[in-house]
Coordinates of C-alpha atoms in Angstrom, one line a residue:
X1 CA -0.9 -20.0 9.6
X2 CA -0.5 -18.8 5.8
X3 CA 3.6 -18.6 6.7
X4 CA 3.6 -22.0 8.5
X5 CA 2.1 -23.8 5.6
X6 CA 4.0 -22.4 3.4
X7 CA 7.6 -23.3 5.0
X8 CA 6.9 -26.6 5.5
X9 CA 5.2 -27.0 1.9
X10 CA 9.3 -25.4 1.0
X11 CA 11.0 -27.9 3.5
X12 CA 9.1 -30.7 2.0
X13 CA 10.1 -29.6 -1.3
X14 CA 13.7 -29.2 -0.6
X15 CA 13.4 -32.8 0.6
X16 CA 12.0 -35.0 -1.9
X17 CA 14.6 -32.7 -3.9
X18 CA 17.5 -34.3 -2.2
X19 CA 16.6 -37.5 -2.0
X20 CA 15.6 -37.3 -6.0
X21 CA 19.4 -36.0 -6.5
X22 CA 20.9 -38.5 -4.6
X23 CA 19.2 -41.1 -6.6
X24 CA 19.7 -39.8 -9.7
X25 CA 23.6 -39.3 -8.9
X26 CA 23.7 -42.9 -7.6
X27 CA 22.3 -44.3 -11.2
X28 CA 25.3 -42.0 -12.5
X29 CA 27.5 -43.6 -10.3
X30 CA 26.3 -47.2 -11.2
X31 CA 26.1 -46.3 -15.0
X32 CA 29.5 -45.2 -15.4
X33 CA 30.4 -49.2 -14.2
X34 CA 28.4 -50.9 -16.9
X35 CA 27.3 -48.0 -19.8
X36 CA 24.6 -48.2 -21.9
X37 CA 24.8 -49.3 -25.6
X38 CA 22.1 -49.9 -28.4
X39 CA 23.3 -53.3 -30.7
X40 CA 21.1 -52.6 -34.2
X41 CA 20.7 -54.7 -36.6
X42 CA 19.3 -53.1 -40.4
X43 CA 18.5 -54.1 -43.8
X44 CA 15.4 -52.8 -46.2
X45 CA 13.7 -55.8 -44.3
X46 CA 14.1 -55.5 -40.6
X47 CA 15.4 -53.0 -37.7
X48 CA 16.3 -54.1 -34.8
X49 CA 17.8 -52.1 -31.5
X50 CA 19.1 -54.3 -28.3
X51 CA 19.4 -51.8 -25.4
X52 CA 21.3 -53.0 -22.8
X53 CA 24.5 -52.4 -20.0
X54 CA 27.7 -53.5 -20.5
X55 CA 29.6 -54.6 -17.3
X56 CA 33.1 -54.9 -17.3
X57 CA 35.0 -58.6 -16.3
X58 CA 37.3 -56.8 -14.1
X59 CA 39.2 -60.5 -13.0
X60 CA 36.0 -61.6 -12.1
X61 CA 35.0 -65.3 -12.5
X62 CA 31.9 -64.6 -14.9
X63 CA 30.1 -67.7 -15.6
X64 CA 29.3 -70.4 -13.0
X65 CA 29.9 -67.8 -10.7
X66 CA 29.1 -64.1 -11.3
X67 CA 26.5 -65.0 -13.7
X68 CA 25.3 -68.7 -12.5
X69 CA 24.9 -71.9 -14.4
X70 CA 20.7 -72.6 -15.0
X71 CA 19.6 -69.6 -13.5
X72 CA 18.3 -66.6 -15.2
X73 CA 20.2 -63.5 -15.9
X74 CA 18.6 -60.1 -17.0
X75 CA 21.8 -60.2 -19.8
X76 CA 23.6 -57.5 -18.8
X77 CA 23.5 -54.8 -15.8
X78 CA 21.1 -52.4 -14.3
X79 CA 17.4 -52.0 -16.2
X80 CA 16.3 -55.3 -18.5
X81 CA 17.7 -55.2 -21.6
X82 CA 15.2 -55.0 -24.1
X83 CA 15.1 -56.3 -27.9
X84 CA 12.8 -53.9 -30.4
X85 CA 11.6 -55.8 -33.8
X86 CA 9.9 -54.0 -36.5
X87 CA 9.0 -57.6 -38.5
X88 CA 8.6 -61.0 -37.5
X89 CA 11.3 -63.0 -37.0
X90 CA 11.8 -66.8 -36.6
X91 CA 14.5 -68.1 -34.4
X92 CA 15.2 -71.7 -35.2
X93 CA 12.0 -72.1 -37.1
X94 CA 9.6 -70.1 -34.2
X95 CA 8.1 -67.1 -34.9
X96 CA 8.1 -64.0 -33.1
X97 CA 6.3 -61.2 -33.5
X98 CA 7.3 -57.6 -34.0
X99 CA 7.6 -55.7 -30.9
X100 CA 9.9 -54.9 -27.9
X101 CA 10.3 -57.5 -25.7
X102 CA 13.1 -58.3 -22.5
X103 CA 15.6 -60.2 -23.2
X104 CA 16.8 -62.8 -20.4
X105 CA 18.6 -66.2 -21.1
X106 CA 19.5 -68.8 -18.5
X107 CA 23.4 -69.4 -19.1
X108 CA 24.9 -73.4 -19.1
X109 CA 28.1 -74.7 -19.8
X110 CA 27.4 -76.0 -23.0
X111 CA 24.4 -74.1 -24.0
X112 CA 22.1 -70.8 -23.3
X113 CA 18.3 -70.4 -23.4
X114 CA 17.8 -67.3 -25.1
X115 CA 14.6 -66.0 -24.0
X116 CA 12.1 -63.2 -25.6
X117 CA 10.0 -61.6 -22.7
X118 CA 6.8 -59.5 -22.9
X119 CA 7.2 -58.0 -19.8
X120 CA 9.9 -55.4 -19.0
X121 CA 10.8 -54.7 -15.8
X122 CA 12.0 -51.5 -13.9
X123 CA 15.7 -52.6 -12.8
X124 CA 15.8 -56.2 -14.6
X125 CA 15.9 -57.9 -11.2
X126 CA 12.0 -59.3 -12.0
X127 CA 11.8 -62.1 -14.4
X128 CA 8.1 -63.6 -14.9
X129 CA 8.3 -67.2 -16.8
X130 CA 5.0 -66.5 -17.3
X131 CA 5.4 -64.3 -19.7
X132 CA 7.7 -66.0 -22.1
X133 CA 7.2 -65.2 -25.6
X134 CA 9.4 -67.6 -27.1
X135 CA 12.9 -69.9 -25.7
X136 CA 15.6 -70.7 -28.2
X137 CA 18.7 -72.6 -27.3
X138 CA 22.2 -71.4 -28.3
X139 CA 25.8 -73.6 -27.7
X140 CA 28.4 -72.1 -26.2
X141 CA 31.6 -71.3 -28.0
X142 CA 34.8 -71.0 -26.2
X143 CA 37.0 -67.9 -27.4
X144 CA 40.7 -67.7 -27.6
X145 CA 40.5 -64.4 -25.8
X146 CA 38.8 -62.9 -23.3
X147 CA 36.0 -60.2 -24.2
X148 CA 36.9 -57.5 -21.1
X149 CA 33.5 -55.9 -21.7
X150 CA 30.1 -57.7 -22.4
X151 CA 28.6 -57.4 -25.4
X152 CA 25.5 -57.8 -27.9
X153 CA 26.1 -57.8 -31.7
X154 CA 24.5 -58.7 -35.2
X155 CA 27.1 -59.8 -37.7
X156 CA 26.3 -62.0 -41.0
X157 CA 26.4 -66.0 -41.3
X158 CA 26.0 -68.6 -43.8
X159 CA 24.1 -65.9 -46.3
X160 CA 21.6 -64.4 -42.5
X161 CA 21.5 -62.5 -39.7
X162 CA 22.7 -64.0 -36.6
X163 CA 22.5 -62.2 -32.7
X164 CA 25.8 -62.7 -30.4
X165 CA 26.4 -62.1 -27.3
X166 CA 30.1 -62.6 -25.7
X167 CA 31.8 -61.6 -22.9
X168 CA 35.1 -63.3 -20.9
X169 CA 36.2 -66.6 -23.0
X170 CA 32.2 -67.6 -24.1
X171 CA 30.2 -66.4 -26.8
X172 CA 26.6 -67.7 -27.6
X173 CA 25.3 -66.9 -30.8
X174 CA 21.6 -67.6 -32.8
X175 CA 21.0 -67.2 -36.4
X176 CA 17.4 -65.9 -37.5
X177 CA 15.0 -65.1 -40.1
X178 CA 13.3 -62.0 -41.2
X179 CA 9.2 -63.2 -42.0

């Protein structure tokens, strides 16, 4: 009885072993297609880290159709991306608090909602409204050149910090303020 128990206790093992391993080696699989990358932003005021997948255009129509118009987009591939704030910030003239939040925006043609999440879901393909923490609108720039890979940046603007986000011909960008 002692015997029996104990090989099906090993077969069950070996099991959930496999199917562990094949999981794991498909998240390989799907990572190498969009890698991870961390965007920071530092001064002696504020850090911040954006931690996020970057998917490849790959002569893909991005916006309007990969990505559609006026529905929301987890801002990048595989988990949520997520936004960690060690101040308060104000993003045209809203506050939000230090913390880590998801970051999702709803894409347009001539603008983005940027929005600032408290919940973070497993695989980024849950968004709750509910949750919002804050909505900022951002216009859409046209580039002369295609951005192959998407991408999250801080750069320096008119004397402050500003986040982009650009991939294919668009780039959205928002300027913000350290409290």
């Amino acid at each position: 009885m002692k015997r029996k128990l104990s090989t099906a206790v090993l077969i069950l093992a070996v099991i959930v072993g496999g199917i562990v391993g094949v999981q794991q080696y498909q998240l390989y699989q799907t990572k190498q297609y969009s890698p991870a990358e961390i965007a920071s932003y530092s001064n002696n005021a504020i850090n911040i880290e954006v931690t996020y997948s970057r998917p490849f255009k790959k002569d893909r129509e991005i916006f309007g159709k990969l990505v559609p118009y006026g529905k929301w987009w987890r801002t990048g591939a595989n988990e949520a991306t997520t936004i960690q704030l060690s101040r308060d910030v104000s993003f045209s003239g809203k506050t939000l608090k230090a913390g880590l939040y998801s970051l999702v925006t709803i894409p347009g043609e001539t603008e983005w909602q940027i929005i600032f999440n408290s919940q973070i879901h497993d695989w980024g393909t849950v968004y709750t409204p509910e949750d919002d923490e804050l909505r900022v609108t951002a216009k859409v720039e046209e580039l002369p050149e295609v951005v192959e890979q998407f991408t999250i940046d801080f750069s320096e603007e008119n004397g402050g910090p500003v986040l982009i986000m650009a991939w294919d011909k668009i780039k959205v960008s928002t300027p913000f303020k350290v409290l």
